PDB file of C-alpha atoms in Angstrom:
ATOM      1  CA  MET U   1     118.196  81.520  78.339  1.00 97.00           C
ATOM      2  CA  ARG U   2     119.197  85.317  76.870  1.00 98.00           C
ATOM      3  CA  TYR U   3     120.410  85.712  73.292  1.00 98.00           C
ATOM      4  CA  ILE U   4     121.434  89.092  71.142  1.00 98.00           C
ATOM      5  CA  ILE U   5     120.748  89.321  68.624  1.00 98.00           C
ATOM      6  CA  ASP U   6     122.320  91.290  65.534  1.00 98.00           C
ATOM      7  CA  THR U   7     121.178  94.337  63.318  1.00 98.00           C
ATOM      8  CA  ASN U   8     120.359  91.727  60.730  1.00 97.00           C
ATOM      9  CA  ILE U   9     117.919  88.671  62.530  1.00 98.00           C
ATOM     10  CA  PHE U  10     116.174  91.834  63.407  1.00 98.00           C
ATOM     11  CA  VAL U  11     115.340  93.396  59.398  1.00 97.00           C
ATOM     12  CA  TYR U  12     114.692  89.560  59.060  1.00 97.00           C
ATOM     13  CA  ILE U  13     112.426  89.018  61.679  1.00 97.00           C
ATOM     14  CA  ALA U  14     110.381  91.759  60.567  1.00 96.00           C
ATOM     15  CA  GLN U  15     110.362  91.434  57.247  1.00 93.00           C
ATOM     16  CA  ASP U  16     111.755  87.817  55.879  1.00 91.00           C
ATOM     17  CA  TYR U  17     111.439  84.655  58.214  1.00 92.00           C
ATOM     18  CA  SER U  18     112.470  82.404  55.156  1.00 94.00           C
ATOM     19  CA  SER U  19     116.098  83.966  55.796  1.00 96.00           C
ATOM     20  CA  LEU U  20     116.297  83.028  59.995  1.00 98.00           C
ATOM     21  CA  SER U  21     117.760  79.209  59.234  1.00 97.00           C
ATOM     22  CA  ARG U  22     116.164  76.414  61.446  1.00 97.00           C
ATOM     23  CA  GLU U  23     117.819  76.400  64.962  1.00 97.00           C
ATOM     24  CA  VAL U  24     117.485  79.936  65.061  1.00 98.00           C
ATOM     25  CA  LEU U  25     113.591  80.075  64.704  1.00 97.00           C
ATOM     26  CA  ASP U  26     113.573  77.584  67.242  1.00 97.00           C
ATOM     27  CA  ILE U  27     115.749  80.212  69.456  1.00 98.00           C
ATOM     28  CA  ILE U  28     113.024  83.354  68.123  1.00 96.00           C
ATOM     29  CA  SER U  29     110.023  80.928  68.836  1.00 95.00           C
ATOM     30  CA  ASP U  30     111.030  79.530  72.528  1.00 97.00           C
ATOM     31  CA  TYR U  31     108.785  82.195  74.598  1.00 94.00           C
ATOM     32  CA  SER U  32     110.940  81.210  77.432  1.00 97.00           C
ATOM     33  CA  ASN U  33     113.501  82.398  75.922  1.00 98.00           C
ATOM     34  CA  THR U  34     114.591  86.168  76.302  1.00 98.00           C
ATOM     35  CA  LEU U  35     115.660  88.193  72.988  1.00 98.00           C
ATOM     36  CA  HIS U  36     117.661  91.754  73.822  1.00 98.00           C
ATOM     37  CA  MET U  37     119.430  94.103  71.695  1.00 98.00           C
ATOM     38  CA  SER U  38     122.181  96.298  71.484  1.00 98.00           C
ATOM     39  CA  ALA U  39     121.781  99.673  71.570  1.00 98.00           C
ATOM     40  CA  GLU U  40     124.495 100.415  68.733  1.00 98.00           C
ATOM     41  CA  SER U  41     122.026  97.965  66.473  1.00 98.00           C
ATOM     42  CA  VAL U  42     118.847 100.544  67.225  1.00 98.00           C
ATOM     43  CA  LYS U  43     121.232 102.792  66.084  1.00 98.00           C
ATOM     44  CA  GLU U  44     122.427 101.179  62.528  1.00 97.00           C
ATOM     45  CA  LEU U  45     117.737 100.031  62.388  1.00 97.00           C
ATOM     46  CA  ILE U  46     117.581 104.147  62.375  1.00 97.00           C
ATOM     47  CA  VAL U  47     120.285 104.852  59.939  1.00 97.00           C
ATOM     48  CA  ALA U  48     119.172 102.501  58.087  1.00 96.00           C
ATOM     49  CA  TYR U  49     115.624 103.996  57.749  1.00 96.00           C
ATOM     50  CA  ASN U  50     116.814 107.692  57.622  1.00 96.00           C
ATOM     51  CA  ASN U  51     119.416 106.791  55.090  1.00 95.00           C
ATOM     52  CA  LYS U  52     118.194 103.835  53.142  1.00 90.00           C
ATOM     53  CA  GLY U  53     114.388 102.757  53.771  1.00 90.00           C
ATOM     54  CA  LEU U  54     114.824  99.678  55.555  1.00 93.00           C
ATOM     55  CA  LEU U  55     111.584  99.308  57.157  1.00 92.00           C
ATOM     56  CA  THR U  56     110.264 102.134  56.090  1.00 92.00           C
ATOM     57  CA  LYS U  57     107.148 100.112  54.777  1.00 92.00           C
ATOM     58  CA  LYS U  58     106.078  98.786  57.884  1.00 92.00           C
ATOM     59  CA  TRP U  59     106.347 101.719  60.353  1.00 95.00           C
ATOM     60  CA  LYS U  60     105.571 105.696  59.172  1.00 95.00           C
ATOM     61  CA  THR U  61     108.507 106.936  61.611  1.00 96.00           C
ATOM     62  CA  ALA U  62     111.824 105.092  63.104  1.00 96.00           C
ATOM     63  CA  GLU U  63     110.573 106.702  66.132  1.00 97.00           C
ATOM     64  CA  GLU U  64     107.779 103.695  65.771  1.00 97.00           C
ATOM     65  CA  MET U  65     110.048 101.254  64.661  1.00 97.00           C
ATOM     66  CA  VAL U  66     111.995 101.808  67.954  1.00 98.00           C
ATOM     67  CA  SER U  67     109.146 101.782  69.811  1.00 98.00           C
ATOM     68  CA  ALA U  68     108.417  98.142  67.954  1.00 98.00           C
ATOM     69  CA  ILE U  69     111.660  96.952  69.204  1.00 98.00           C
ATOM     70  CA  GLU U  70     109.978  96.391  72.193  1.00 97.00           C
ATOM     71  CA  ASP U  71     106.252  96.379  71.780  1.00 97.00           C
ATOM     72  CA  GLU U  72     105.824  94.311  69.016  1.00 96.00           C
ATOM     73  CA  TYR U  73     108.702  91.898  69.331  1.00 96.00           C
ATOM     74  CA  TYR U  74     109.932  91.519  73.083  1.00 97.00           C
ATOM     75  CA  ILE U  75     113.226  92.530  72.491  1.00 98.00           C
ATOM     76  CA  LYS U  76     114.859  94.279  75.064  1.00 98.00           C
ATOM     77  CA  ILE U  77     117.150  97.059  74.478  1.00 98.00           C
ATOM     78  CA  LEU U  78     120.959  96.466  76.915  1.00 98.00           C
ATOM     79  CA  PRO U  79     122.910 100.325  77.376  1.00 98.00           C
ATOM     80  CA  VAL U  80     125.927 100.217  75.792  1.00 97.00           C
ATOM     81  CA  SER U  81     128.364 100.892  78.515  1.00 97.00           C
ATOM     82  CA  LYS U  82     131.473 101.876  79.905  1.00 98.00           C
ATOM     83  CA  GLU U  83     132.707  97.690  80.171  1.00 98.00           C
ATOM     84  CA  HIS U  84     131.182  96.893  76.717  1.00 97.00           C
ATOM     85  CA  MET U  85     133.318  99.669  76.031  1.00 97.00           C
ATOM     86  CA  LYS U  86     136.360  98.668  77.016  1.00 98.00           C
ATOM     87  CA  THR U  87     136.191  95.511  75.830  1.00 98.00           C
ATOM     88  CA  TYR U  88     135.783  97.155  72.374  1.00 97.00           C
ATOM     89  CA  SER U  89     139.688  99.185  73.038  1.00 97.00           C
ATOM     90  CA  LYS U  90     140.612  95.275  73.151  1.00 97.00           C
ATOM     91  CA  LEU U  91     139.181  93.571  70.364  1.00 96.00           C
ATOM     92  CA  SER U  92     141.339  92.409  67.944  1.00 94.00           C
ATOM     93  CA  ILE U  93     140.294  93.594  64.788  1.00 91.00           C
ATOM     94  CA  ASN U  94     139.469  90.368  61.580  1.00 90.00           C
ATOM     95  CA  SER U  95     141.687  92.353  59.066  1.00 88.00           C
ATOM     96  CA  ILE U  96     142.074  89.068  56.806  1.00 85.00           C
ATOM     97  CA  ASP U  97     137.934  89.890  55.250  1.00 88.00           C
ATOM     98  CA  ASP U  98     138.648  93.786  56.282  1.00 91.00           C
ATOM     99  CA  HIS U  99     136.115  94.015  58.757  1.00 92.00           C
ATOM    100  CA  LYS U 100     136.167  97.719  59.300  1.00 93.00           C
ATOM    101  CA  ASP U 101     132.758  97.945  61.024  1.00 95.00           C
ATOM    102  CA  PRO U 102     133.142  99.601  63.520  1.00 96.00           C
ATOM    103  CA  SER U 103     129.057  98.636  64.879  1.00 97.00           C
ATOM    104  CA  ASP U 104     129.940  94.940  64.577  1.00 97.00           C
ATOM    105  CA  HIS U 105     133.002  95.496  66.623  1.00 97.00           C
ATOM    106  CA  VAL U 106     130.302  97.515  69.827  1.00 98.00           C
ATOM    107  CA  ILE U 107     127.970  94.288  68.718  1.00 98.00           C
ATOM    108  CA  ILE U 108     130.516  91.779  69.037  1.00 98.00           C
ATOM    109  CA  SER U 109     131.961  93.937  72.165  1.00 98.00           C
ATOM    110  CA  HIS U 110     128.434  93.948  74.031  1.00 98.00           C
ATOM    111  CA  ALA U 111     127.708  90.149  73.275  1.00 98.00           C
ATOM    112  CA  ILE U 112     131.606  89.189  75.194  1.00 98.00           C
ATOM    113  CA  THR U 113     131.649  91.635  78.178  1.00 98.00           C
ATOM    114  CA  SER U 114     127.987  90.088  79.188  1.00 97.00           C
ATOM    115  CA  LYS U 115     128.833  86.778  78.023  1.00 98.00           C
ATOM    116  CA  ILE U 116     125.189  86.594  76.086  1.00 98.00           C
ATOM    117  CA  PRO U 117     125.030  84.410  72.886  1.00 98.00           C
ATOM    118  CA  LEU U 118     124.876  86.603  69.632  1.00 98.00           C
ATOM    119  CA  ILE U 119     122.728  85.825  66.558  1.00 98.00           C
ATOM    120  CA  SER U 120     124.424  87.193  63.815  1.00 98.00           C
ATOM    121  CA  SER U 121     124.753  86.310  60.471  1.00 97.00           C
ATOM    122  CA  ASP U 122     128.040  88.099  59.236  1.00 96.00           C
ATOM    123  CA  ARG U 123     130.371  85.743  57.702  1.00 95.00           C
ATOM    124  CA  ARG U 124     132.429  87.658  59.802  1.00 95.00           C
ATOM    125  CA  PHE U 125     131.950  87.527  63.257  1.00 97.00           C
ATOM    126  CA  PRO U 126     133.429  83.687  63.154  1.00 96.00           C
ATOM    127  CA  TYR U 127     136.723  85.523  64.162  1.00 95.00           C
ATOM    128  CA  TYR U 128     135.329  86.954  67.177  1.00 97.00           C
ATOM    129  CA  GLN U 129     134.748  83.378  68.944  1.00 97.00           C
ATOM    130  CA  LYS U 130     138.821  82.694  70.075  1.00 96.00           C
ATOM    131  CA  GLN U 131     137.977  86.012  71.539  1.00 97.00           C
ATOM    132  CA  GLY U 132     135.371  85.384  73.906  1.00 98.00           C
ATOM    133  CA  LEU U 133     132.055  85.590  71.541  1.00 98.00           C
ATOM    134  CA  ASP U 134     129.677  83.045  71.859  1.00 98.00           C
ATOM    135  CA  LEU U 135     128.317  82.988  68.357  1.00 98.00           C
ATOM    136  CA  ILE U 136     125.188  81.232  67.242  1.00 98.00           C
ATOM    137  CA  PHE U 137     125.672  81.385  62.755  1.00 98.00           C
ATOM    138  CA  ASN U 138     122.142  82.257  60.862  1.00 98.00           C
ATOM    139  CA  GLU U 139     123.943  79.744  57.584  1.00 90.00           C
ATOM    140  CA  ARG U 140     121.047  81.293  55.427  1.00 77.00           C
TER     141      ARG U 140
END
């Protein structure tokens, strides 16, 4: 089966396996599953690496980190397309939880459009299930 992992899930895979639920660990350790990541998540990781020092103890450069996503972790990076942007343009935003993160909205739209379950720890994401998001929530 195919899954899209949210940015936070990659960070847990790379540096803190204890933050992953049993269900998510089972999914990522099953080699018959294919893990994907939106290019939008990769952008978030690069920004976090360059601005906040996230994962700098693991890789010497942001470029090295990007290469490791596919080469070491076997996570396929999916490009963001016009179809994903069309879904994003129609997405009803979770204003109840003041969810204004455009990168999250692109990642959610990517999963909805591609019809691939999204694995995330973000507590604001269940709101989008009524819009077609197939969410696997990582309860930490």
